[in-house]
CSV table of C-alpha atoms and ligand atoms in Angstrom, one decimal:
chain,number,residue,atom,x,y,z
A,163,UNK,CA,-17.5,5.1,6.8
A,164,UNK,CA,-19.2,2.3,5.0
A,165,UNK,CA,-22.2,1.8,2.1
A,166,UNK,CA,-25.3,0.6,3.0
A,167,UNK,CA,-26.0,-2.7,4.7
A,168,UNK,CA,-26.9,-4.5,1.4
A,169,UNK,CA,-23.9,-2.7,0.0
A,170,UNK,CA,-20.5,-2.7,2.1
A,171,UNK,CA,-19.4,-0.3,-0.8
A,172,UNK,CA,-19.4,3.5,-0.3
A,173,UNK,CA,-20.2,5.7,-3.6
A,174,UNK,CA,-17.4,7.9,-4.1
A,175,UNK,CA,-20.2,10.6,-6.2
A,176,UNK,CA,-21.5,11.6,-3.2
A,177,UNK,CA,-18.5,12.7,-1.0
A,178,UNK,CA,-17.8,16.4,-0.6
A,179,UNK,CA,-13.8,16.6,-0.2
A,180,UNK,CA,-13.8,16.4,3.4
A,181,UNK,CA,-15.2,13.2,3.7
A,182,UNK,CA,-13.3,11.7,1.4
A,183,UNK,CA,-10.3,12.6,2.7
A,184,UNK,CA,-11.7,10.6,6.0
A,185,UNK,CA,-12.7,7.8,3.8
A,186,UNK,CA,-9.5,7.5,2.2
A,187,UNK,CA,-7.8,8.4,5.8
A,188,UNK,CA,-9.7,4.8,7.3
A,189,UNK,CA,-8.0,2.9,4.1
A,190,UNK,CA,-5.0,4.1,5.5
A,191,UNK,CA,-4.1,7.1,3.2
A,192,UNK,CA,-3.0,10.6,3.2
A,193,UNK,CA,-5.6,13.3,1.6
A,194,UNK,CA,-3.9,13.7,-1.6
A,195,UNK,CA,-5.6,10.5,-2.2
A,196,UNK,CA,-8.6,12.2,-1.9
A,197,UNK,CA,-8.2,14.8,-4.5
A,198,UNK,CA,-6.5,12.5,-6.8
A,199,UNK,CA,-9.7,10.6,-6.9
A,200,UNK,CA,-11.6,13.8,-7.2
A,201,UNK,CA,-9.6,15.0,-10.0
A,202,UNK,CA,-10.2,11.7,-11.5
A,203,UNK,CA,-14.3,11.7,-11.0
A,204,UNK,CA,-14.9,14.8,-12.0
A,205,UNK,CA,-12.0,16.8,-13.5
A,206,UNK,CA,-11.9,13.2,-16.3
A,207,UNK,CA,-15.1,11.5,-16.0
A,208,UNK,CA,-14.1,8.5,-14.9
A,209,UNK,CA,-15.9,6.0,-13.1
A,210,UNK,CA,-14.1,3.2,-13.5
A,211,UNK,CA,-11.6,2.7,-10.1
A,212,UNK,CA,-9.2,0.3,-12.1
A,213,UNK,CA,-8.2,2.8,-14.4
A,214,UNK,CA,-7.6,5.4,-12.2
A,215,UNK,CA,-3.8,4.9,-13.0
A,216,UNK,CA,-1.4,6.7,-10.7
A,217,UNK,CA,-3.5,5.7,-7.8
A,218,UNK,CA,-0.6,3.2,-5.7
A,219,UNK,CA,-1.6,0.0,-6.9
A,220,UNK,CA,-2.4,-1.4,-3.5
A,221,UNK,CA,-4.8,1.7,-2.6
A,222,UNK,CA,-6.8,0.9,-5.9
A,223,UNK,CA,-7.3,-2.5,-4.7
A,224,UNK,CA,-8.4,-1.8,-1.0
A,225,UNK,CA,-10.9,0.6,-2.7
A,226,UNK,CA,-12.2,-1.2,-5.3
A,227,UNK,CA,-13.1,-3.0,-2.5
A,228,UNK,CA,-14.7,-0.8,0.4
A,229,UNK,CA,-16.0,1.6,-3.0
A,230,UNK,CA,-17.5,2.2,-6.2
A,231,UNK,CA,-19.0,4.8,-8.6
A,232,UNK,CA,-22.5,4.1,-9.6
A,233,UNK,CA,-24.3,6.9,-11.3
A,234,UNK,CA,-27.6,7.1,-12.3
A,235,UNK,CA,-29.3,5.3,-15.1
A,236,UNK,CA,-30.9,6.5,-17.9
A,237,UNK,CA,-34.9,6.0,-18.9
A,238,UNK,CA,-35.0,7.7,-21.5
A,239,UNK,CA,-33.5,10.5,-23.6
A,240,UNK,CA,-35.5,13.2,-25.6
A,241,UNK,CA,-33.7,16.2,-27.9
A,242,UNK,CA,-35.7,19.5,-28.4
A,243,UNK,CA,-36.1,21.4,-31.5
A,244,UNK,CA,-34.2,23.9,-29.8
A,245,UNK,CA,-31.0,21.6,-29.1
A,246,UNK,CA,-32.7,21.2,-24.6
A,247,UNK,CA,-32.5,17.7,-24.1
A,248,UNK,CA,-34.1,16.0,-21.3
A,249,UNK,CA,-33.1,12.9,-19.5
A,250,UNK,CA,-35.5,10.4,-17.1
A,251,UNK,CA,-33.5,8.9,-14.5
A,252,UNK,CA,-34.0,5.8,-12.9
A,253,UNK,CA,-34.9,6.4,-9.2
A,254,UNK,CA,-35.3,2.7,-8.6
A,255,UNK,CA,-38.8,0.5,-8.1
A,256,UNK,CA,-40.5,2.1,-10.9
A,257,UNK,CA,-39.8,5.8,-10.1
A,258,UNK,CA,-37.6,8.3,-12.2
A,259,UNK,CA,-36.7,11.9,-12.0
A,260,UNK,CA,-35.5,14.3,-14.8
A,261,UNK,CA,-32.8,16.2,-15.5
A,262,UNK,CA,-33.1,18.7,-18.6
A,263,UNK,CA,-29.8,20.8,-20.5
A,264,UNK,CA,-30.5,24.2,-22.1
A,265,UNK,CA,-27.9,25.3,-24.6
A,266,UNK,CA,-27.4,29.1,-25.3
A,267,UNK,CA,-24.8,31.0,-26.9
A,268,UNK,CA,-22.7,31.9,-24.0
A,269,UNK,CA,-23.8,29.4,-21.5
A,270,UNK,CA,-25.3,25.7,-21.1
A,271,UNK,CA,-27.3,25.2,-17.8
A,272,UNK,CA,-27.9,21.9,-16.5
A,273,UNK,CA,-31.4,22.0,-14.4
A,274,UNK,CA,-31.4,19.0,-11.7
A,275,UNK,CA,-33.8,17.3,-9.5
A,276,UNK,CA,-33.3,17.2,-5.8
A,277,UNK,CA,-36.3,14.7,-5.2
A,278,UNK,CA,-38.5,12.7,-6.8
A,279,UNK,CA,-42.0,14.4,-7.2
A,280,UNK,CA,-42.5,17.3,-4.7
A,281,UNK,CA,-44.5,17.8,-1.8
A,282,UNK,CA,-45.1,21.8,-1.8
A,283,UNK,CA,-48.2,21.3,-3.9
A,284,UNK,CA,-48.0,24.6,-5.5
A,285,UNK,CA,-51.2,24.9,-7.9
A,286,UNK,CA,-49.5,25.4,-11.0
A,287,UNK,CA,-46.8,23.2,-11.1
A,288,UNK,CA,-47.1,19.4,-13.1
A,289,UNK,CA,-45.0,18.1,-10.5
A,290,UNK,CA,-47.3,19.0,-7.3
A,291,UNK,CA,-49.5,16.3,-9.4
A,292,UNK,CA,-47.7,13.9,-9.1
A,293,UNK,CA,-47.1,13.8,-5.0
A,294,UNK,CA,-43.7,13.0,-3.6
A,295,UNK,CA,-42.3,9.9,-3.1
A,296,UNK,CA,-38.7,10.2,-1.9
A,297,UNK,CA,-35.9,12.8,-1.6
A,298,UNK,CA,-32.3,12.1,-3.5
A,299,UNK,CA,-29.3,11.2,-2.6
A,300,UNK,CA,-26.2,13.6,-2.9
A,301,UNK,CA,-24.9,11.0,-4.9
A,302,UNK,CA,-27.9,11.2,-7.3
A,303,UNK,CA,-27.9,14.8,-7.0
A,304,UNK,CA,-24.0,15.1,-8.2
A,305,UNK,CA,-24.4,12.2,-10.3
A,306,UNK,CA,-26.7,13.9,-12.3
A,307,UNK,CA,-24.2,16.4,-13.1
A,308,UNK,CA,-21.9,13.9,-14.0
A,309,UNK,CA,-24.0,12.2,-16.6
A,310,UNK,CA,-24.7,15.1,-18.4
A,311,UNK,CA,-21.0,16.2,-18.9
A,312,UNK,CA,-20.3,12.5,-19.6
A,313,UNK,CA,-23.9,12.5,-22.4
A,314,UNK,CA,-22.7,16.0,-23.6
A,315,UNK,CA,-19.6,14.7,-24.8
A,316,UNK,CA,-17.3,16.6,-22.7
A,317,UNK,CA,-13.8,15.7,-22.3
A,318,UNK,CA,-10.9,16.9,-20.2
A,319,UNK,CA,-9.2,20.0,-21.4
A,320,UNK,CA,-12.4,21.2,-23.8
A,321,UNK,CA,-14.5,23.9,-22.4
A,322,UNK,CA,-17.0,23.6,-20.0
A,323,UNK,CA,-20.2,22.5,-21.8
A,324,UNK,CA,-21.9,23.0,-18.4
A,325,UNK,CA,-21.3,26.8,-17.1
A,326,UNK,CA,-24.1,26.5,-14.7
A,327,UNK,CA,-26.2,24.3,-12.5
A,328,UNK,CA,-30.1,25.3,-11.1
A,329,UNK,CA,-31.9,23.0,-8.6
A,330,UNK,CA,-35.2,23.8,-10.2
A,331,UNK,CA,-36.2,20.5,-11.8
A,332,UNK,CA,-38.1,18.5,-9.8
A,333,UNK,CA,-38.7,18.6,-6.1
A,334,UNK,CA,-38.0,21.2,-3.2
A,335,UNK,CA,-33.8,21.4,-2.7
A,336,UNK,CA,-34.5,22.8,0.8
A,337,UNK,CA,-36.8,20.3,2.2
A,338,UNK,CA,-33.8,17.8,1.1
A,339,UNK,CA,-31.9,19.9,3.7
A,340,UNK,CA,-29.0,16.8,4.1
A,341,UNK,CA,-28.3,15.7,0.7
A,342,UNK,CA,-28.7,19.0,-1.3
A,343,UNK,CA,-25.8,20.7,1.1
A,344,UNK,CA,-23.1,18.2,0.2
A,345,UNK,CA,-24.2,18.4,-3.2
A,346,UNK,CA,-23.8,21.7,-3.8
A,347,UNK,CA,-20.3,21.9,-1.5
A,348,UNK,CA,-19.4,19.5,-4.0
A,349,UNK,CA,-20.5,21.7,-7.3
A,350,UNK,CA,-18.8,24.7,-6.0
A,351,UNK,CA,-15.5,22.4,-5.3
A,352,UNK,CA,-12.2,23.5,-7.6
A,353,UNK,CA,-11.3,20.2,-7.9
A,354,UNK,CA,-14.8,19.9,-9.3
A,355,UNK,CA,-16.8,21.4,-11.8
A,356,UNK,CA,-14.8,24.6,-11.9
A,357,UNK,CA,-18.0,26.6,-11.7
A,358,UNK,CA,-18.3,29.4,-9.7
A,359,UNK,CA,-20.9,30.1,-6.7
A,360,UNK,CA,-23.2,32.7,-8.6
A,361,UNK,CA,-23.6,30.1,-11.2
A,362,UNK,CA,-24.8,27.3,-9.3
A,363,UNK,CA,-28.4,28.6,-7.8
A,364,UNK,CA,-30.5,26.8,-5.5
A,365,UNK,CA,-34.6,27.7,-6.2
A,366,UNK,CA,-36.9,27.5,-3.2
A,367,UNK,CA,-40.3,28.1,-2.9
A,368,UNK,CA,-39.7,29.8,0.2
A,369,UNK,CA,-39.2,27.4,3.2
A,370,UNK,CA,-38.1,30.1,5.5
A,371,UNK,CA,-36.3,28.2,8.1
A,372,UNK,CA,-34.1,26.4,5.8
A,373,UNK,CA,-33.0,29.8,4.1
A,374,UNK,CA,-31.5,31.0,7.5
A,375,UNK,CA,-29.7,27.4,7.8
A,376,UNK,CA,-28.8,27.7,4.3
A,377,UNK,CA,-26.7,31.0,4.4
A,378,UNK,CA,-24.4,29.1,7.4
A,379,UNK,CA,-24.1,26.0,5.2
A,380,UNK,CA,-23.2,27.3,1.8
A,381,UNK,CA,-22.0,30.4,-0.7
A,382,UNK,CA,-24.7,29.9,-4.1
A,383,UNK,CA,-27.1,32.0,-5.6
A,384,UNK,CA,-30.8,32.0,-4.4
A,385,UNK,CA,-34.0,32.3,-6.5
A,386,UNK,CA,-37.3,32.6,-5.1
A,387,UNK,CA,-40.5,31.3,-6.3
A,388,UNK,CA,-42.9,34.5,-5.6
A,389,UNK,CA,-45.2,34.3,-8.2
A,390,UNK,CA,-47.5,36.8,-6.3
A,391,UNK,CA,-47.3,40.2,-4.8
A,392,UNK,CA,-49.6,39.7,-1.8
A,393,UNK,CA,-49.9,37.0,0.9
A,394,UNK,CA,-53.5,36.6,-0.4
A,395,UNK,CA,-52.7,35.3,-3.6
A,396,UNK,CA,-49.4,33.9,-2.8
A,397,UNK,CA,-51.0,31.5,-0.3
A,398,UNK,CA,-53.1,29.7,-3.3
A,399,UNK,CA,-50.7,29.5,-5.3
A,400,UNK,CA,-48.0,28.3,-3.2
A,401,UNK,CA,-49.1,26.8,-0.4
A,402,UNK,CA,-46.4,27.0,2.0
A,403,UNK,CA,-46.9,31.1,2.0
A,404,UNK,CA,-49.8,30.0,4.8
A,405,UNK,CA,-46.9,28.8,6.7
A,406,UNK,CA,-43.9,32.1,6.0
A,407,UNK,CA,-45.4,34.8,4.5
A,408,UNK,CA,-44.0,36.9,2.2
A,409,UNK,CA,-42.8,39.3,4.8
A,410,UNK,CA,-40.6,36.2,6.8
A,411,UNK,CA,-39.6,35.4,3.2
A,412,UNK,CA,-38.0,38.7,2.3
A,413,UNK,CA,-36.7,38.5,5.8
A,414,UNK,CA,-34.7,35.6,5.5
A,415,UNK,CA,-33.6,36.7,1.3
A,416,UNK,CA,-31.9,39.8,2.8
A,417,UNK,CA,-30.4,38.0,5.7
A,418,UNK,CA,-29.2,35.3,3.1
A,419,UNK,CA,-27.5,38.1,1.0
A,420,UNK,CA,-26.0,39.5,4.1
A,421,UNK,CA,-24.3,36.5,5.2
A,422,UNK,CA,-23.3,35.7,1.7
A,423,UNK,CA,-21.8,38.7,0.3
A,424,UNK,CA,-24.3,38.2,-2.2
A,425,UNK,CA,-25.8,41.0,-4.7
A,426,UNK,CA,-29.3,40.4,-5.2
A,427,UNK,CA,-31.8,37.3,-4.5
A,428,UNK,CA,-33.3,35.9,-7.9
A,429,UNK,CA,-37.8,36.5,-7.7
A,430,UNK,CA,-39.2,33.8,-10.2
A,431,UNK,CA,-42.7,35.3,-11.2
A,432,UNK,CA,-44.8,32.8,-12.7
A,433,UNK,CA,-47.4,34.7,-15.6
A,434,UNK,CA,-51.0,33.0,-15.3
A,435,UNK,CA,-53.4,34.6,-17.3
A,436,UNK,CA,-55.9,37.1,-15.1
A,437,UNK,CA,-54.5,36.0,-12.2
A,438,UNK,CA,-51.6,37.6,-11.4
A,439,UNK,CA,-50.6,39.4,-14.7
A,440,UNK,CA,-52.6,42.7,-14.3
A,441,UNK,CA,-51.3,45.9,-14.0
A,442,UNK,CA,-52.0,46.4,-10.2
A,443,UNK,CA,-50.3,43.3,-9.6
A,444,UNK,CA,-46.8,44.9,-11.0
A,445,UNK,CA,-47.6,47.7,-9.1
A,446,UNK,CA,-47.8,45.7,-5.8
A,447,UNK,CA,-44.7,44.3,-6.6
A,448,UNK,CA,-43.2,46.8,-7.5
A,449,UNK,CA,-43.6,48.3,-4.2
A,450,UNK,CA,-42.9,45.4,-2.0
A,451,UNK,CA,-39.3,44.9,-3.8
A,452,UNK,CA,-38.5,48.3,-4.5
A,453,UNK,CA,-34.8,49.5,-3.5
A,454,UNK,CA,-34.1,46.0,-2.5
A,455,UNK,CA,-31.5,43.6,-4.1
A,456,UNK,CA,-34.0,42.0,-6.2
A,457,UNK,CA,-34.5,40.8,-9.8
A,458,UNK,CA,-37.5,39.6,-11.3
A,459,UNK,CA,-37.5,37.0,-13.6
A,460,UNK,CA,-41.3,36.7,-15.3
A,461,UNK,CA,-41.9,32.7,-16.7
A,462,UNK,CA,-44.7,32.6,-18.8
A,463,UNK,CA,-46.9,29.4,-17.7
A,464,UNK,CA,-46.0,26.4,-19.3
A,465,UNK,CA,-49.2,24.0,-19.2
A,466,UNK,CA,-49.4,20.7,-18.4
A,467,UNK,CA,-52.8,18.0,-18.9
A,468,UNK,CA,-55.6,19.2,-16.9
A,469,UNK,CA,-54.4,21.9,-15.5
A,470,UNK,CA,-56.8,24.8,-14.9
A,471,UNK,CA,-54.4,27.9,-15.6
A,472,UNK,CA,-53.4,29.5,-19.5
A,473,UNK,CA,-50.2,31.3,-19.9
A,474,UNK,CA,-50.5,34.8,-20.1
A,475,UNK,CA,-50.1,36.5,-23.8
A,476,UNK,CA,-46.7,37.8,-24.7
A,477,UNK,CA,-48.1,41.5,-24.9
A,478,UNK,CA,-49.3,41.0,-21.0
A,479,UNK,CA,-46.2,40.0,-19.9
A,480,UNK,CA,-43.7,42.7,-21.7
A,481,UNK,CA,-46.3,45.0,-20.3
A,482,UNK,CA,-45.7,43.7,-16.8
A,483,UNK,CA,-42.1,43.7,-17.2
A,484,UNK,CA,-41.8,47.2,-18.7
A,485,UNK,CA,-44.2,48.3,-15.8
A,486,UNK,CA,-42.1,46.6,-13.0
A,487,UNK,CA,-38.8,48.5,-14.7
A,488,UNK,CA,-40.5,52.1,-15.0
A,489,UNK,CA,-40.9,51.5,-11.6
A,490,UNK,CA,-37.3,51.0,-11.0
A,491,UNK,CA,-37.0,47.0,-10.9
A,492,UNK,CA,-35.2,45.0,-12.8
A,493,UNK,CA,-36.9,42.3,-14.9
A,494,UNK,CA,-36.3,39.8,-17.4
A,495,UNK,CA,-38.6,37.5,-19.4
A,496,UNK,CA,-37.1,33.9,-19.1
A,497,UNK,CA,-37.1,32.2,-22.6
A,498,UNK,CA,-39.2,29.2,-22.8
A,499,UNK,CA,-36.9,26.5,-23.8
A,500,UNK,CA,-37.5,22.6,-24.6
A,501,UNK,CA,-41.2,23.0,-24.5
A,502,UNK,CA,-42.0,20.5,-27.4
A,503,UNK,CA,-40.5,17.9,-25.3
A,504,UNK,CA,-42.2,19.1,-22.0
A,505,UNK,CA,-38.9,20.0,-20.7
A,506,UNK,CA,-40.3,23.6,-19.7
A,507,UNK,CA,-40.1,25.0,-16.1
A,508,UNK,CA,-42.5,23.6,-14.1
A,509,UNK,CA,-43.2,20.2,-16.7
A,510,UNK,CA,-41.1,18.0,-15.4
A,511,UNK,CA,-43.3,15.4,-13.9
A,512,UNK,CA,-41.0,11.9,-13.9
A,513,UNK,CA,-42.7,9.1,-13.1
A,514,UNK,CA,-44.0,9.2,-9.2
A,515,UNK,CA,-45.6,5.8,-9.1
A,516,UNK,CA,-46.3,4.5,-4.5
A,517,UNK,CA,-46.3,8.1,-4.2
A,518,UNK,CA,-47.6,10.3,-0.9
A,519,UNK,CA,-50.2,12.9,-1.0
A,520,UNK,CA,-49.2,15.6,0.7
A,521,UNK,CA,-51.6,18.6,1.5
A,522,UNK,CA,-51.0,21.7,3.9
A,523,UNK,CA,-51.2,21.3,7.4
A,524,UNK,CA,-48.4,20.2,9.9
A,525,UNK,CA,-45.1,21.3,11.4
A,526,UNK,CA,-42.0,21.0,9.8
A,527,UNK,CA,-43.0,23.0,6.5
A,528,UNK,CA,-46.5,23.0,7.1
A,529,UNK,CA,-47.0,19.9,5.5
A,530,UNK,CA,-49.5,16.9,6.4
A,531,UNK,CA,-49.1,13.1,5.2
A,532,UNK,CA,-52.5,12.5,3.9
A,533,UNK,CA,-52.3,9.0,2.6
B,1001,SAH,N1,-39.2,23.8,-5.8
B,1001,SAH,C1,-38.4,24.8,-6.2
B,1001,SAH,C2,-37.7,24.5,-7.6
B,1001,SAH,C3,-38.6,24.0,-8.7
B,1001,SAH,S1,-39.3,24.7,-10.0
B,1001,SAH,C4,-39.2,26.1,-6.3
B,1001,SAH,O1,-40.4,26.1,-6.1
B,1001,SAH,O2,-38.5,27.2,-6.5
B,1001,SAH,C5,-38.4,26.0,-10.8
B,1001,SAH,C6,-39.4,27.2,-11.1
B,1001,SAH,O3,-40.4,26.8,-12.0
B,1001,SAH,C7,-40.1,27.7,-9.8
B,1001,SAH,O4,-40.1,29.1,-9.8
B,1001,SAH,C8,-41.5,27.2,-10.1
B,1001,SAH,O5,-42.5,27.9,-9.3
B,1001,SAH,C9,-41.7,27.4,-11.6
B,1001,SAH,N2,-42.8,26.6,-12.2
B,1001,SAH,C10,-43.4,25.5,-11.7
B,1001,SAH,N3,-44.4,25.2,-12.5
B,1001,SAH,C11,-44.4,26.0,-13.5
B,1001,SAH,C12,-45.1,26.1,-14.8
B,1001,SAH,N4,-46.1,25.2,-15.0
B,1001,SAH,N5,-44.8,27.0,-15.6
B,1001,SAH,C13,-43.8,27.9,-15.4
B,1001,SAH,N6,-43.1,27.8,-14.3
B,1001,SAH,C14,-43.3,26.9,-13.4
């Protein structure tokens, strides 16, 4: 197991336990090693081999020569009113991604980025403006975890400051099928994070395929982008709908429960004003999810520049939700956090400079390279 060919040395970040216990079984060691160094990464934040101390001295040596620990670099830091801070991380020739921490009273949830812009092209997202230019590394993906906890101040033996981890910042975690797995088989590691599996939830906007791989790959929560309770409306508003309708999606949610053990998939609802916030609408969806192991979770639109949709008002939306639980669902209004730092859902845009503009179209997810 080696780096890269510019780089001979491996990153230790992005190594779920079993490959590092091959990595350290080619320097010759036994697979303690491996979660020595683990317990050292994560468990104490360090990155620094040298002073991983009751490594043999010999072993330190060999790997400060075949590895290292790089983690990603911050842009630029911004702190809400509300105590959400958002990072920009550097994703190399001029293009950055974002991370964003949401404080609360009983939890802290880091949101991470799985690419760098996005490629679904959902209409009323700000990063479908931007295009996609490439997917992340697991090591970018863990190391974003790692940062925070390292920027938050947290230190071995406090509490967690992070209780849970959402791959909704920017990008599509299931069309970066090879680096999100390791990733999350890393998150859900004890020698990790100690976080459990329903608090580490991977958000899709419904690439149906990668849902049945998912629930052989891995044990987390899944939410759902819906946003609309027809294939009519869900097809302009997320794209890949034209592709797996809603009826494939549910489909493969229930499977995905199945498999998992799990209690109930996660159905993110977007509110856009008089377009899918009228009374019918809850009643459609309503219908389509009723008896099933389904929450809604309504997020009132966060805007972006020149986008062409308003957020619904608060009185539309507690009517939808109160609609959607007479009918026997169970909904929740998430909280807009961090928006005076455009740290909302759906506002994280980064900085997608060389990118790819991707419209509907061919095989894989339905997507065509345009230019
Ligand atoms: N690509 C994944 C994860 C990204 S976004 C997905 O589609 O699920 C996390 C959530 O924010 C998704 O439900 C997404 O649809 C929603 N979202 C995107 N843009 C938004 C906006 N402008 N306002 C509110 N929510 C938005």
């Amino acid at each position: 197991m080696t780096g890269s060919p510019n780089n001979p040395r491996i990153n230790l970040l992005g190594l779920p336990k079993a490959d590092l216990e091959a990595f350290v079984g080619e320097l010759g060691s036994k697979p303690f090693r491996a979660r020595q160094l683990m317990s050292w990464l994560y468990k104490r934040g360090e990155a620094d081999i040298a002073k991983m101390t009751d490594l043999a001295k010999d072993f330190r040596a060999e790997l400060v020569q075949r590895a290292e620990v790089v983690v990603p670099e911050i842009v630029k830091t911004q702190i809400a009113s509300d105590g959400t801070r958002k990072w920009l991380l550097s994703g190399g020739n001029g293009q950055a991604y974002e991370m964003v921490y949401i404080p609360e009273e009983d939890r802290g949830t880091l949101c991470i980025s799985s690419q760098v812009g996005c490629a679904l092209d959902c209409s009323f997202c700000s990063t479908a403006q931007q295009g996609f230019n490439r997917n992340l590394t697991t090591a970018e993906i863990v190391g974003q975890v790692w940062l925070a906890n390292r920027e938050l101040g947290w230190k071995v033996g406090d509490d967690r400051i992070i209780t849970n981890i959402v791959l909704m910042g920017m990008g599509e975690p299931l069309a970066n099928f090879r680096a999100v797995i390791p990733a999350i088989r890393i998150f859900l590691d004890d020698l990790v994070f100690d976080i459990s599996r329903r608090r580490v939830t991977l958000s899709t906007s419904g690439l149906v395929p990668q849902i049945y791989k998912l629930a052989e790959e891995v044990n987390c929560a899944l939410a759902v982008s819906l946003h609309a309770p027809n294939d009519e409306l869900r097809s302009q508003l997320v794209p890949i709908n034209r592709k797996h309708n809603i009826a494939e999606l549910l489909d493969a949610c229930w499977h995905y429960l199945d498999e998992q053990n799990g209690r109930s998939v996660t159905f993110e609802y977007v509110m856009l004003d008089g377009v899918n916030d009228q009374r019918r609408h809850a009643i459609e969806l309503a219908r389509l999810l009723h008896g099933k192991p389904a929450k809604l979770n309504l997020i009132p639109f966060n805007p972006f520049p020149g986008t062409q949709y308003r957020r619904s008002p608060q009185a539309v939306i507690e009517n939808f939700r109160d609609e959607l639980m007479k009918k026997g669902l169970i909904a929740t209004i998430r909280r807009t956090r961090g928006d005076d730092i455009d740290a909302a859902c759906g506002q994280l845009a980064g900085q997608v400079t060389d990118r790819t503009i991707v419209r509907l179209g061919s095989k894989t997810f339905g997507l065509q390279v345009r230019a």
